[in-house]
Amino acid sequence: MNFHLVSVSLLFLSGLMVYSLKYKHFLIMLMSLEIVVLSIFFFIFYLCSVMGLECFLSVIYLAFSVCEGALGLSLLVLLIRTHGSDFVMNFDLLW
């Protein structure tokens, strides 16, 4: 039981660490955000299964995270098409 919580928390913390340390490329930032979202989904699913509740909340959360991922990928494509790279330092050139 504690193994699942420890593994989810390690996944969450590693995603946050990569997000905060590797902020040079936009694609790496999006991937680390998806790791954080996936770890939160696992945590919600685990809590629902342990408490005997329905897991409908986790499905709604997963739908919103898919929409967030699609929005991030569209921003990545826009940034690459307009500036030719996915460097975060190019964000000031978008305005």
Tab-separated table of N, CA and C in Angstrom:
chain	number	residue	atom	x	y	z
A	1	MET	N	0.815	-1.183	0.000
A	1	MET	CA	0.000	0.000	0.000
A	1	MET	C	0.866	1.257	0.000
A	2	ASN	N	1.859	1.296	0.828
A	2	ASN	CA	2.733	2.465	0.874
A	2	ASN	C	3.639	2.544	-0.344
A	3	PHE	N	3.903	1.392	-0.975
A	3	PHE	CA	4.745	1.392	-2.169
A	3	PHE	C	4.111	2.208	-3.281
A	4	HIS	N	2.793	2.125	-3.425
A	4	HIS	CA	2.113	2.872	-4.475
A	4	HIS	C	2.190	4.378	-4.215
A	5	LEU	N	1.994	4.761	-2.979
A	5	LEU	CA	2.068	6.194	-2.665
A	5	LEU	C	3.474	6.740	-2.825
A	6	VAL	N	4.476	5.949	-2.446
A	6	VAL	CA	5.867	6.385	-2.600
A	6	VAL	C	6.234	6.505	-4.068
A	7	SER	N	5.803	5.543	-4.888
A	7	SER	CA	6.142	5.601	-6.310
A	7	SER	C	5.437	6.764	-6.999
A	8	VAL	N	4.185	7.044	-6.616
A	8	VAL	CA	3.472	8.181	-7.208
A	8	VAL	C	4.112	9.492	-6.775
A	9	SER	N	4.512	9.586	-5.523
A	9	SER	CA	5.141	10.828	-5.061
A	9	SER	C	6.521	11.020	-5.694
A	10	LEU	N	7.267	9.938	-5.908
A	10	LEU	CA	8.554	10.060	-6.604
A	10	LEU	C	8.363	10.483	-8.053
A	11	LEU	N	7.321	9.961	-8.690
A	11	LEU	CA	7.016	10.358	-10.063
A	11	LEU	C	6.646	11.835	-10.122
A	12	PHE	N	5.857	12.281	-9.170
A	12	PHE	CA	5.455	13.684	-9.112
A	12	PHE	C	6.654	14.601	-8.865
A	13	LEU	N	7.482	14.239	-7.903
A	13	LEU	CA	8.649	15.076	-7.583
A	13	LEU	C	9.684	15.081	-8.702
A	14	SER	N	9.861	13.950	-9.377
A	14	SER	CA	10.801	13.936	-10.500
A	14	SER	C	10.293	14.781	-11.653
A	15	GLY	N	8.986	14.772	-11.890
A	15	GLY	CA	8.421	15.643	-12.922
A	15	GLY	C	8.600	17.102	-12.600
A	16	LEU	N	8.379	17.466	-11.334
A	16	LEU	CA	8.582	18.860	-10.934
A	16	LEU	C	10.045	19.267	-11.003
A	17	MET	N	10.944	18.341	-10.657
A	17	MET	CA	12.366	18.652	-10.696
A	17	MET	C	12.836	18.863	-12.141
A	18	VAL	N	12.389	18.015	-13.042
A	18	VAL	CA	12.762	18.190	-14.445
A	18	VAL	C	12.172	19.480	-14.988
A	19	TYR	N	10.946	19.798	-14.594
A	19	TYR	CA	10.314	21.037	-15.062
A	19	TYR	C	11.075	22.264	-14.580
A	20	SER	N	11.547	22.224	-13.357
A	20	SER	CA	12.237	23.404	-12.829
A	20	SER	C	13.690	23.501	-13.257
A	21	LEU	N	14.339	22.383	-13.552
A	21	LEU	CA	15.753	22.426	-13.917
A	21	LEU	C	16.008	22.473	-15.418
A	22	LYS	N	15.154	21.862	-16.211
A	22	LYS	CA	15.352	21.795	-17.667
A	22	LYS	C	14.319	22.658	-18.378
A	23	TYR	N	14.419	23.953	-18.211
A	23	TYR	CA	13.436	24.862	-18.781
A	23	TYR	C	13.909	25.504	-20.087
A	24	LYS	N	14.896	24.927	-20.736
A	24	LYS	CA	15.426	25.546	-21.943
A	24	LYS	C	14.549	25.258	-23.166
A	25	HIS	N	14.070	24.026	-23.273
A	25	HIS	CA	13.258	23.634	-24.423
A	25	HIS	C	11.805	23.452	-24.001
A	26	PHE	N	10.908	23.907	-24.851
A	26	PHE	CA	9.485	23.848	-24.565
A	26	PHE	C	8.967	22.406	-24.568
A	27	LEU	N	9.513	21.543	-25.410
A	27	LEU	CA	9.066	20.151	-25.484
A	27	LEU	C	9.385	19.400	-24.193
A	28	ILE	N	10.542	19.640	-23.626
A	28	ILE	CA	10.902	18.985	-22.361
A	28	ILE	C	9.992	19.478	-21.242
A	29	MET	N	9.646	20.757	-21.262
A	29	MET	CA	8.726	21.279	-20.258
A	29	MET	C	7.350	20.644	-20.386
A	30	LEU	N	6.874	20.457	-21.622
A	30	LEU	CA	5.576	19.817	-21.818
A	30	LEU	C	5.593	18.360	-21.369
A	31	MET	N	6.680	17.670	-21.649
A	31	MET	CA	6.760	16.265	-21.236
A	31	MET	C	6.804	16.125	-19.721
A	32	SER	N	7.514	17.013	-19.056
A	32	SER	CA	7.550	16.936	-17.594
A	32	SER	C	6.205	17.309	-16.980
A	33	LEU	N	5.482	18.236	-17.598
A	33	LEU	CA	4.139	18.541	-17.122
A	33	LEU	C	3.203	17.353	-17.294
A	34	GLU	N	3.371	16.614	-18.375
A	34	GLU	CA	2.548	15.420	-18.569
A	34	GLU	C	2.875	14.343	-17.544
A	35	ILE	N	4.127	14.259	-17.128
A	35	ILE	CA	4.497	13.312	-16.064
A	35	ILE	C	3.820	13.709	-14.754
A	36	VAL	N	3.785	14.998	-14.460
A	36	VAL	CA	3.122	15.482	-13.245
A	36	VAL	C	1.622	15.190	-13.315
A	37	VAL	N	1.013	15.444	-14.457
A	37	VAL	CA	-0.418	15.190	-14.631
A	37	VAL	C	-0.710	13.701	-14.500
A	38	LEU	N	0.138	12.867	-15.061
A	38	LEU	CA	-0.058	11.422	-14.975
A	38	LEU	C	0.096	10.914	-13.550
A	39	SER	N	1.027	11.483	-12.800
A	39	SER	CA	1.183	11.062	-11.414
A	39	SER	C	-0.020	11.482	-10.567
A	40	ILE	N	-0.579	12.654	-10.832
A	40	ILE	CA	-1.788	13.077	-10.119
A	40	ILE	C	-2.962	12.177	-10.484
A	41	PHE	N	-3.040	11.755	-11.748
A	41	PHE	CA	-4.086	10.819	-12.162
A	41	PHE	C	-3.944	9.488	-11.435
A	42	PHE	N	-2.729	8.981	-11.337
A	42	PHE	CA	-2.518	7.730	-10.601
A	42	PHE	C	-2.913	7.874	-9.138
A	43	PHE	N	-2.610	9.027	-8.554
A	43	PHE	CA	-2.957	9.268	-7.157
A	43	PHE	C	-4.470	9.301	-6.953
A	44	ILE	N	-5.183	9.987	-7.845
A	44	ILE	CA	-6.646	10.036	-7.748
A	44	ILE	C	-7.242	8.648	-7.941
A	45	PHE	N	-6.732	7.916	-8.915
A	45	PHE	CA	-7.233	6.567	-9.176
A	45	PHE	C	-6.953	5.643	-8.001
A	46	TYR	N	-5.781	5.778	-7.396
A	46	TYR	CA	-5.431	4.953	-6.242
A	46	TYR	C	-6.334	5.268	-5.048
A	47	LEU	N	-6.557	6.539	-4.786
A	47	LEU	CA	-7.425	6.914	-3.669
A	47	LEU	C	-8.858	6.435	-3.888
A	48	CYS	N	-9.343	6.541	-5.108
A	48	CYS	CA	-10.702	6.076	-5.383
A	48	CYS	C	-10.813	4.563	-5.222
A	49	SER	N	-9.793	3.838	-5.626
A	49	SER	CA	-9.868	2.381	-5.512
A	49	SER	C	-9.690	1.916	-4.068
A	50	VAL	N	-8.881	2.612	-3.273
A	50	VAL	CA	-8.693	2.232	-1.872
A	50	VAL	C	-9.943	2.538	-1.049
A	51	MET	N	-10.559	3.685	-1.297
A	51	MET	CA	-11.729	4.071	-0.519
A	51	MET	C	-13.014	3.428	-1.017
A	52	GLY	N	-12.956	2.754	-2.146
A	52	GLY	CA	-14.139	2.100	-2.674
A	52	GLY	C	-15.091	3.046	-3.385
A	53	LEU	N	-14.593	4.169	-3.845
A	53	LEU	CA	-15.425	5.137	-4.544
A	53	LEU	C	-15.398	4.865	-6.042
A	54	GLU	N	-16.288	5.532	-6.760
A	54	GLU	CA	-16.272	5.427	-8.210
A	54	GLU	C	-15.106	6.234	-8.763
A	55	CYS	N	-14.565	5.789	-9.865
A	55	CYS	CA	-13.395	6.440	-10.460
A	55	CYS	C	-13.784	7.394	-11.579
A	56	PHE	N	-14.996	7.910	-11.524
A	56	PHE	CA	-15.457	8.823	-12.569
A	56	PHE	C	-14.699	10.145	-12.527
A	57	LEU	N	-14.303	10.579	-11.350
A	57	LEU	CA	-13.530	11.810	-11.224
A	57	LEU	C	-12.197	11.698	-11.950
A	58	SER	N	-11.586	10.524	-11.896
A	58	SER	CA	-10.307	10.345	-12.584
A	58	SER	C	-10.473	10.386	-14.102
A	59	VAL	N	-11.613	9.932	-14.607
A	59	VAL	CA	-11.868	9.997	-16.053
A	59	VAL	C	-12.053	11.445	-16.497
A	60	ILE	N	-12.744	12.236	-15.697
A	60	ILE	CA	-12.915	13.658	-16.015
A	60	ILE	C	-11.564	14.363	-15.988
A	61	TYR	N	-10.751	14.059	-14.981
A	61	TYR	CA	-9.421	14.652	-14.887
A	61	TYR	C	-8.563	14.251	-16.091
A	62	LEU	N	-8.677	13.004	-16.507
A	62	LEU	CA	-7.904	12.537	-17.661
A	62	LEU	C	-8.348	13.241	-18.940
A	63	ALA	N	-9.634	13.513	-19.081
A	63	ALA	CA	-10.129	14.232	-20.259
A	63	ALA	C	-9.575	15.654	-20.299
A	64	PHE	N	-9.557	16.327	-19.142
A	64	PHE	CA	-8.996	17.678	-19.096
A	64	PHE	C	-7.490	17.675	-19.361
A	65	SER	N	-6.799	16.649	-18.905
A	65	SER	CA	-5.357	16.599	-19.144
A	65	SER	C	-5.047	16.322	-20.610
A	66	VAL	N	-5.897	15.573	-21.287
A	66	VAL	CA	-5.710	15.355	-22.727
A	66	VAL	C	-5.906	16.661	-23.482
A	67	CYS	N	-6.903	17.435	-23.083
A	67	CYS	CA	-7.112	18.743	-23.715
A	67	CYS	C	-5.928	19.670	-23.463
A	68	GLU	N	-5.371	19.613	-22.261
A	68	GLU	CA	-4.194	20.425	-21.942
A	68	GLU	C	-2.994	20.004	-22.772
A	69	GLY	N	-2.829	18.710	-22.971
A	69	GLY	CA	-1.723	18.217	-23.786
A	69	GLY	C	-1.861	18.616	-25.247
A	70	ALA	N	-3.085	18.565	-25.769
A	70	ALA	CA	-3.309	18.977	-27.157
A	70	ALA	C	-3.061	20.468	-27.337
A	71	LEU	N	-3.446	21.266	-26.364
A	71	LEU	CA	-3.186	22.701	-26.421
A	71	LEU	C	-1.690	22.992	-26.364
A	72	GLY	N	-0.971	22.267	-25.526
A	72	GLY	CA	0.475	22.447	-25.452
A	72	GLY	C	1.171	22.057	-26.739
A	73	LEU	N	0.732	20.959	-27.354
A	73	LEU	CA	1.342	20.563	-28.630
A	73	LEU	C	1.034	21.553	-29.740
A	74	SER	N	-0.161	22.131	-29.738
A	74	SER	CA	-0.462	23.135	-30.757
A	74	SER	C	0.384	24.386	-30.557
A	75	LEU	N	0.631	24.764	-29.306
A	75	LEU	CA	1.533	25.896	-29.060
A	75	LEU	C	2.963	25.582	-29.471
A	76	LEU	N	3.375	24.337	-29.278
A	76	LEU	CA	4.706	23.925	-29.704
A	76	LEU	C	4.841	23.994	-31.221
A	77	VAL	N	3.834	23.529	-31.937
A	77	VAL	CA	3.870	23.593	-33.406
A	77	VAL	C	3.879	25.037	-33.885
A	78	LEU	N	3.088	25.896	-33.247
A	78	LEU	CA	3.075	27.311	-33.606
A	78	LEU	C	4.431	27.951	-33.378
A	79	LEU	N	5.060	27.637	-32.262
A	79	LEU	CA	6.368	28.219	-31.946
A	79	LEU	C	7.430	27.741	-32.923
A	80	ILE	N	7.392	26.468	-33.275
A	80	ILE	CA	8.401	25.944	-34.201
A	80	ILE	C	8.186	26.491	-35.606
A	81	ARG	N	6.930	26.630	-36.035
A	81	ARG	CA	6.679	27.147	-37.388
A	81	ARG	C	7.029	28.616	-37.525
A	82	THR	N	6.836	29.384	-36.462
A	82	THR	CA	7.115	30.812	-36.583
A	82	THR	C	8.577	31.156	-36.330
A	83	HIS	N	9.243	30.419	-35.415
A	83	HIS	CA	10.600	30.795	-35.031
A	83	HIS	C	11.646	29.746	-35.353
A	84	GLY	N	11.244	28.539	-35.719
A	84	GLY	CA	12.199	27.533	-36.133
A	84	GLY	C	12.829	26.731	-35.015
A	85	SER	N	12.512	26.996	-33.781
A	85	SER	CA	13.054	26.224	-32.666
A	85	SER	C	12.062	26.258	-31.510
A	86	ASP	N	12.349	25.437	-30.497
A	86	ASP	CA	11.448	25.384	-29.350
A	86	ASP	C	12.106	25.935	-28.085
A	87	PHE	N	13.017	26.874	-28.261
A	87	PHE	CA	13.650	27.498	-27.103
A	87	PHE	C	12.648	28.390	-26.375
A	88	VAL	N	12.672	28.336	-25.065
A	88	VAL	CA	11.756	29.139	-24.262
A	88	VAL	C	12.129	30.612	-24.344
A	89	MET	N	13.371	30.913	-24.623
A	89	MET	CA	13.807	32.304	-24.710
A	89	MET	C	13.192	33.020	-25.918
A	90	ASN	N	12.575	32.266	-26.825
A	90	ASN	CA	11.919	32.886	-27.980
A	90	ASN	C	10.527	33.395	-27.652
A	91	PHE	N	10.044	33.218	-26.431
A	91	PHE	CA	8.699	33.659	-26.088
A	91	PHE	C	8.563	35.163	-26.134
A	92	ASP	N	9.616	35.902	-25.874
A	92	ASP	CA	9.496	37.344	-25.941
A	92	ASP	C	9.357	37.834	-27.370
A	93	LEU	N	9.703	36.993	-28.335
A	93	LEU	CA	9.547	37.372	-29.736
A	93	LEU	C	8.136	37.169	-30.244
A	94	LEU	N	7.287	36.475	-29.482
A	94	LEU	CA	5.915	36.224	-29.925
A	94	LEU	C	5.040	37.459	-29.813
A	95	TRP	N	5.383	38.414	-28.981
A	95	TRP	CA	4.505	39.573	-28.764
A	95	TRP	C	4.784	40.631	-29.745
